[in-house]
Short mmCIF file of C-alpha atoms in Angstrom, two decimals:
data_model
loop_
_atom_site.label_atom_id
_atom_site.label_comp_id
_atom_site.label_asym_id
_atom_site.label_seq_id
_atom_site.Cartn_x
_atom_site.Cartn_y
_atom_site.Cartn_z
CA UNK A 220 -34.32 -12.71 -2.13
CA UNK A 221 -33.84 -9.60 -4.28
CA UNK A 222 -34.21 -8.63 -7.95
CA UNK A 223 -31.06 -6.48 -7.70
CA UNK A 224 -28.40 -8.98 -8.79
CA UNK A 225 -25.26 -7.97 -10.68
CA UNK A 226 -23.34 -10.91 -12.15
CA UNK A 227 -19.62 -10.27 -11.67
CA UNK A 228 -18.25 -13.55 -13.10
CA UNK A 229 -19.28 -17.11 -13.80
CA UNK A 230 -19.45 -17.91 -10.06
CA UNK A 231 -19.82 -14.55 -8.37
CA UNK A 232 -22.51 -11.92 -8.02
CA UNK A 233 -23.40 -8.81 -6.02
CA UNK A 234 -26.81 -8.56 -4.37
CA UNK A 235 -28.41 -5.40 -3.03
CA UNK A 236 -30.75 -6.57 -0.27
CA UNK A 237 -31.59 -3.15 1.15
CA UNK A 238 -35.21 -3.42 0.01
CA UNK A 239 -35.54 -7.00 1.21
CA UNK A 240 -34.71 -6.43 4.87
CA UNK A 241 -38.38 -5.85 5.76
CA UNK A 242 -39.21 -9.37 4.51
CA UNK A 243 -36.20 -11.23 5.89
CA UNK A 244 -35.28 -9.15 8.96
CA UNK A 245 -31.52 -8.97 8.33
CA UNK A 246 -28.80 -9.29 5.71
CA UNK A 247 -27.15 -12.03 7.78
CA UNK A 248 -30.31 -14.11 7.71
CA UNK A 249 -30.55 -13.68 3.93
CA UNK A 250 -26.94 -14.80 3.56
CA UNK A 251 -27.48 -17.89 5.67
CA UNK A 252 -30.64 -18.79 3.73
CA UNK A 253 -28.78 -18.44 0.41
CA UNK A 254 -25.98 -20.69 1.66
CA UNK A 255 -28.51 -23.26 2.87
CA UNK A 256 -30.43 -23.19 -0.44
CA UNK A 257 -27.30 -23.69 -2.54
CA UNK A 258 -26.18 -26.53 -0.30
CA UNK A 259 -29.57 -28.22 -0.44
CA UNK A 260 -30.05 -27.87 -4.20
CA UNK A 261 -26.55 -28.47 -5.51
CA UNK A 262 -24.53 -29.84 -2.58
CA UNK A 263 -22.07 -26.95 -3.01
CA UNK A 264 -20.61 -24.61 -0.46
CA UNK A 265 -20.18 -20.89 -1.09
CA UNK A 266 -18.68 -17.88 0.62
CA UNK A 267 -20.66 -14.73 1.24
CA UNK A 268 -19.57 -11.29 2.37
CA UNK A 269 -22.06 -8.85 3.85
CA UNK A 270 -21.02 -5.20 3.93
CA UNK A 271 -22.20 -1.63 3.28
CA UNK A 272 -20.88 -1.59 -0.31
CA UNK A 273 -19.55 -3.78 -3.13
CA UNK A 274 -15.87 -3.18 -2.41
CA UNK A 275 -16.17 -4.31 1.19
CA UNK A 276 -18.57 -7.16 0.37
CA UNK A 277 -16.02 -8.55 -2.10
CA UNK A 278 -13.28 -8.24 0.51
CA UNK A 279 -15.43 -9.99 3.12
CA UNK A 280 -16.38 -12.82 0.76
CA UNK A 281 -12.71 -13.62 0.19
CA UNK A 282 -11.84 -13.94 3.88
CA UNK A 283 -13.09 -17.42 4.77
CA UNK A 284 -13.33 -19.43 1.56
CA UNK A 285 -14.64 -21.92 0.60
CA UNK A 286 -17.56 -21.91 3.04
CA UNK A 287 -17.42 -18.62 4.87
CA UNK A 288 -19.77 -15.90 5.99
CA UNK A 289 -18.10 -12.64 6.97
CA UNK A 290 -20.04 -9.54 7.99
CA UNK A 291 -18.53 -6.05 8.03
CA UNK A 292 -20.72 -3.53 9.80
CA UNK A 293 -20.36 0.20 9.00
CA UNK A 294 -19.01 0.97 12.46
CA UNK A 295 -16.38 -1.77 12.12
CA UNK A 296 -14.93 -0.64 8.77
CA UNK A 297 -11.92 1.32 10.15
CA UNK A 298 -10.89 -1.56 12.42
CA UNK A 299 -11.40 -4.18 9.69
CA UNK A 300 -9.30 -2.30 7.13
CA UNK A 301 -6.46 -1.25 9.39
CA UNK A 302 -4.36 -4.38 8.76
CA UNK A 303 -5.77 -5.58 5.43
CA UNK A 304 -2.94 -6.07 2.86
CA UNK A 305 -3.37 -3.85 -0.19
CA UNK A 306 -3.23 -6.89 -2.46
CA UNK A 307 -6.44 -8.21 -0.88
CA UNK A 308 -8.45 -5.21 -2.10
CA UNK A 309 -10.26 -5.83 -5.39
CA UNK A 310 -8.82 -3.48 -7.99
CA UNK A 311 -5.31 -3.22 -6.51
CA UNK A 312 -3.10 -5.48 -8.61
CA UNK A 313 0.29 -7.03 -7.80
CA UNK A 314 2.31 -4.24 -9.42
CA UNK A 315 0.41 -1.47 -7.68
CA UNK A 316 0.79 -3.29 -4.37
CA UNK A 317 4.52 -3.70 -5.10
CA UNK A 318 4.82 0.02 -5.86
CA UNK A 319 3.48 0.84 -2.39
CA UNK A 320 5.41 -1.94 -0.69
CA UNK A 321 8.66 -0.45 -1.98
CA UNK A 322 7.66 2.71 -0.16
CA UNK A 323 6.81 0.95 3.08
CA UNK A 324 3.04 0.98 2.52
CA UNK A 325 1.59 -2.50 2.88
CA UNK A 326 -1.91 -2.16 4.39
CA UNK A 327 -5.03 -0.10 3.88
CA UNK A 328 -4.37 1.59 7.22
CA UNK A 329 -0.98 2.76 5.99
CA UNK A 330 -2.42 3.87 2.64
CA UNK A 331 -4.96 6.00 4.49
CA UNK A 332 -2.10 8.21 5.66
CA UNK A 333 -0.82 8.88 2.15
CA UNK A 334 -1.85 12.39 0.94
CA UNK A 335 -4.43 12.28 -1.88
CA UNK A 336 -2.27 14.69 -3.89
CA UNK A 337 0.55 12.12 -3.93
CA UNK A 338 -1.81 9.43 -5.23
CA UNK A 339 -3.22 11.69 -7.94
CA UNK A 340 0.27 12.69 -9.04
CA UNK A 341 1.36 9.07 -9.52
CA UNK A 342 -1.90 7.40 -10.61
CA UNK A 343 -4.04 10.14 -12.16
CA UNK A 344 -7.77 9.65 -11.69
CA UNK A 345 -7.10 6.20 -10.24
CA UNK A 346 -5.39 7.93 -7.32
CA UNK A 347 -8.74 9.24 -6.06
CA UNK A 348 -10.14 5.71 -6.20
CA UNK A 349 -7.15 4.35 -4.27
CA UNK A 350 -7.68 6.95 -1.56
CA UNK A 351 -11.36 6.01 -1.23
CA UNK A 352 -10.61 2.27 -1.35
CA UNK A 353 -8.18 2.61 1.56
CA UNK A 354 -11.08 3.89 3.66
CA UNK A 355 -13.54 1.30 2.33
CA UNK A 356 -15.57 3.84 0.35
CA UNK A 357 -17.45 2.68 -2.74
CA UNK A 358 -20.52 4.37 -4.20
CA UNK A 359 -20.95 2.07 -7.23
CA UNK A 360 -24.48 0.63 -7.30
CA UNK A 361 -25.53 -2.95 -7.92
CA UNK A 362 -26.67 -2.89 -11.55
CA UNK A 363 -28.79 -5.81 -12.86
CA UNK A 364 -28.25 -6.83 -16.47
CA UNK A 365 -31.60 -5.45 -17.60
CA UNK A 366 -30.71 -2.01 -16.26
CA UNK A 367 -27.28 -1.72 -17.82
CA UNK A 368 -27.06 1.41 -19.93
CA UNK A 369 -25.57 1.51 -23.40
CA UNK A 370 -21.79 1.80 -23.18
CA UNK A 371 -20.13 5.19 -23.49
CA UNK A 372 -16.90 3.65 -24.72
CA UNK A 373 -15.31 0.31 -25.57
CA UNK A 374 -11.73 -0.25 -24.47
CA UNK A 375 -9.05 -2.65 -23.32
CA UNK A 376 -5.81 -2.07 -21.44
CA UNK A 377 -2.88 -4.39 -20.84
CA UNK A 378 -0.04 -4.49 -18.31
CA UNK A 379 3.14 -5.73 -19.98
CA UNK A 380 5.12 -8.70 -18.72
CA UNK A 381 8.24 -6.53 -19.07
CA UNK A 382 8.42 -2.76 -19.47
CA UNK A 383 8.52 -1.82 -23.17
CA UNK A 384 11.75 -0.02 -24.04
CA UNK A 385 10.94 1.05 -27.62
CA UNK A 386 8.07 2.62 -29.52
CA UNK A 387 7.86 -0.43 -31.78
CA UNK A 388 7.22 -2.71 -28.80
CA UNK A 389 4.38 -0.50 -27.59
CA UNK A 390 2.93 -0.38 -31.11
CA UNK A 391 2.55 -4.18 -31.18
CA UNK A 392 0.53 -4.03 -27.98
CA UNK A 393 -1.58 -1.18 -29.38
CA UNK A 394 -2.38 -3.24 -32.48
CA UNK A 395 -3.39 -6.22 -30.36
CA UNK A 396 -5.62 -4.03 -28.19
CA UNK A 397 -7.12 -2.34 -31.28
CA UNK A 398 -8.10 -5.72 -32.74
CA UNK A 399 -9.74 -6.71 -29.44
CA UNK A 400 -11.67 -3.44 -29.23
CA UNK A 401 -12.80 -3.73 -32.84
CA UNK A 402 -14.08 -7.23 -32.31
CA UNK A 403 -16.16 -6.20 -29.32
CA UNK A 404 -17.58 -3.25 -31.25
CA UNK A 405 -18.61 -5.38 -34.22
CA UNK A 406 -20.25 -7.91 -31.91
CA UNK A 407 -22.41 -5.13 -30.48
CA UNK A 408 -22.98 -3.37 -33.83
CA UNK A 409 -21.14 -0.28 -32.63
CA UNK A 410 -19.03 2.31 -34.39
CA UNK A 411 -17.15 5.23 -32.87
CA UNK A 412 -15.33 8.36 -33.93
CA UNK A 413 -12.96 9.09 -31.01
CA UNK A 414 -9.92 6.90 -30.33
CA UNK A 415 -7.98 7.25 -27.07
CA UNK A 416 -4.55 5.87 -26.24
CA UNK A 417 -3.43 5.54 -22.62
CA UNK A 418 0.11 4.71 -21.54
CA UNK A 419 1.47 4.25 -18.05
CA UNK A 420 5.19 4.72 -17.65
CA UNK A 421 7.57 2.78 -15.41
CA UNK A 422 7.22 5.52 -12.79
CA UNK A 423 3.41 4.87 -12.74
CA UNK A 424 2.72 8.26 -14.34
CA UNK A 425 -0.12 7.94 -16.85
CA UNK A 426 -1.08 9.90 -19.94
CA UNK A 427 -4.15 9.70 -22.20
CA UNK A 428 -4.47 11.37 -25.62
CA UNK A 429 -7.61 11.33 -27.80
CA UNK A 430 -8.16 11.89 -31.50
CA UNK A 431 -11.47 12.21 -33.36
CA UNK A 432 -11.71 10.90 -36.90
CA UNK A 433 -14.17 12.06 -39.60
CA UNK A 434 -15.85 8.68 -40.19
CA UNK A 435 -17.03 6.22 -37.55
CA UNK A 436 -14.96 3.05 -37.37
CA UNK A 437 -15.18 -0.48 -35.99
CA UNK A 438 -12.36 -2.45 -37.65
CA UNK A 439 -9.18 -3.23 -35.76
CA UNK A 440 -6.94 -1.91 -38.54
CA UNK A 441 -8.83 1.40 -38.59
CA UNK A 442 -8.61 1.75 -34.81
CA UNK A 443 -4.92 0.87 -34.85
CA UNK A 444 -4.22 3.42 -37.61
CA UNK A 445 -5.67 6.16 -35.38
CA UNK A 446 -3.97 4.76 -32.26
CA UNK A 447 -0.59 4.58 -34.01
CA UNK A 448 -0.93 8.20 -35.11
CA UNK A 449 -1.68 9.23 -31.54
CA UNK A 450 1.25 7.19 -30.21
CA UNK A 451 3.66 8.76 -32.72
CA UNK A 452 2.85 12.15 -31.21
CA UNK A 453 3.10 11.12 -27.56
CA UNK A 454 6.38 11.41 -25.66
CA UNK A 455 8.24 8.35 -24.38
CA UNK A 456 10.57 9.73 -21.72
CA UNK A 457 10.84 6.36 -19.97
CA UNK A 458 9.84 2.70 -20.49
CA UNK A 459 6.13 1.90 -20.69
CA UNK A 460 4.47 -0.67 -18.41
CA UNK A 461 0.83 -0.45 -19.56
CA UNK A 462 -1.08 0.58 -22.67
CA UNK A 463 -4.75 0.99 -23.39
CA UNK A 464 -6.94 1.67 -26.42
CA UNK A 465 -10.54 2.86 -26.24
CA UNK A 466 -13.15 4.11 -28.70
CA UNK A 467 -15.90 6.54 -27.67
CA UNK A 468 -18.54 8.79 -29.26
CA UNK A 469 -20.31 5.56 -30.12
CA UNK A 470 -23.12 5.04 -32.58
CA UNK A 471 -25.32 2.11 -31.63
CA UNK A 472 -26.51 -0.20 -34.43
CA UNK A 473 -24.77 2.06 -36.93
CA UNK A 474 -24.34 0.62 -40.41
CA UNK A 475 -22.26 2.70 -42.76
CA UNK A 476 -22.07 2.12 -46.51
CA UNK A 477 -18.53 2.02 -47.87
CA UNK A 478 -17.60 4.50 -50.57
CA UNK A 479 -15.14 2.12 -52.21
CA UNK A 480 -15.29 -1.66 -52.86
CA UNK A 481 -12.03 -2.19 -50.96
CA UNK A 482 -13.49 -0.81 -47.73
CA UNK A 483 -16.51 -3.11 -47.95
CA UNK A 484 -14.19 -6.06 -48.61
CA UNK A 485 -12.09 -5.26 -45.50
CA UNK A 486 -15.23 -5.11 -43.36
CA UNK A 487 -16.39 -8.47 -44.71
CA UNK A 488 -12.96 -9.92 -43.95
CA UNK A 489 -13.15 -8.64 -40.37
CA UNK A 490 -16.61 -10.13 -39.94
CA UNK A 491 -15.43 -13.47 -41.37
CA UNK A 492 -12.49 -13.39 -38.95
CA UNK A 493 -14.96 -12.90 -36.08
CA UNK A 494 -16.99 -15.93 -37.18
CA UNK A 495 -13.89 -18.15 -37.39
CA UNK A 496 -12.52 -17.00 -34.03
CA UNK A 497 -15.91 -17.43 -32.38
CA UNK A 498 -16.03 -21.02 -33.56
CA UNK A 499 -12.42 -22.16 -33.19
CA UNK A 500 -11.04 -19.87 -30.50
CA UNK A 501 -9.39 -16.50 -30.15
CA UNK A 502 -6.42 -15.85 -32.46
CA UNK A 503 -7.23 -18.71 -34.81
CA UNK A 504 -7.11 -16.04 -37.52
CA UNK A 505 -5.31 -12.76 -36.93
CA UNK A 506 -3.05 -10.17 -38.63
CA UNK A 507 0.49 -11.47 -39.20
CA UNK A 508 1.92 -8.47 -37.33
CA UNK A 509 0.47 -9.96 -34.13
CA UNK A 510 2.72 -13.01 -34.25
CA UNK A 511 4.70 -11.04 -31.67
CA UNK A 512 1.66 -10.40 -29.50
CA UNK A 513 1.71 -11.18 -25.79
CA UNK A 514 0.54 -14.67 -24.84
CA UNK A 515 -0.02 -13.78 -21.19
CA UNK A 516 -3.46 -13.22 -19.71
CA UNK A 517 -2.74 -9.70 -18.50
CA UNK A 518 -5.58 -7.94 -20.29
CA UNK A 519 -7.82 -5.98 -17.97
CA UNK A 520 -11.32 -7.31 -18.47
CA UNK A 521 -14.02 -4.76 -19.27
CA UNK A 522 -17.02 -4.41 -17.01
CA UNK A 523 -19.30 -4.38 -20.05
CA UNK A 524 -19.27 -7.04 -22.75
CA UNK A 525 -21.68 -7.62 -25.65
CA UNK A 526 -23.96 -10.59 -25.14
CA UNK A 527 -22.72 -13.78 -26.74
CA UNK A 528 -19.08 -12.72 -27.03
CA UNK A 529 -16.61 -15.20 -25.56
CA UNK A 530 -15.05 -14.14 -22.30
CA UNK A 531 -11.56 -14.97 -23.50
CA UNK A 532 -11.33 -12.00 -25.83
#
């Protein structure tokens, strides 16, 4: 039906059928044909959302599961969103929805009346996205796998089960995130020279600080060393609810000779750890300091992942 297919998860994908309308007459007809084909071939039902963009298509697809077909036309967007709960919008998590609910804001229609300046003050750059999402705006294209560009950065962030009250608590999360980032980088043969640490405080105010190191790195302990240095210089005026670690200024397929035998040994150990964890599962082998790591699945999944890397990392 279209070559423009972006796989979003194991059982979900976005399709851009703009160029296919001449052949099939309408997006609704394409959707019905897809549902009929899946039913005929696999005896499975599926839900499809048809809308002007990915954000609204995802919202529509969730409305009548497990065998629905919901169409949102451009002229119907304001009416459709007026009473949609914020928690139903992809990208707005339970805590963000709770933040607004405490302020009497429960639907997209109510969020539309919140000044953009207020959202930027509390959520940073995410505030602009929240403002657009409330109106159903989304300019992100459907990107097939063969058109995905090389990543500009590799990062993970994590919302804590309970707000962290001390610097030491946050540091444990930063080490866990650093190990996860390092593993993804090694899987893709990447190194980077700029490490960024992001924290979001209990008041939802966020702060990001970056530091560039002389030599490109890819091991979790190296990334954590830089992240810990950044964190030691950041203020902690209130408890922390989220932390993130990212590495940018990437070098693709970069192999760097170690100056000292110890450095080469540590890289080999990291690579051996990757092999063991790939075979027996995540955290089969890990630094002892991460015995206190979080066991909850609250890690925000990246949109880009090296081929062959397990989705659980």
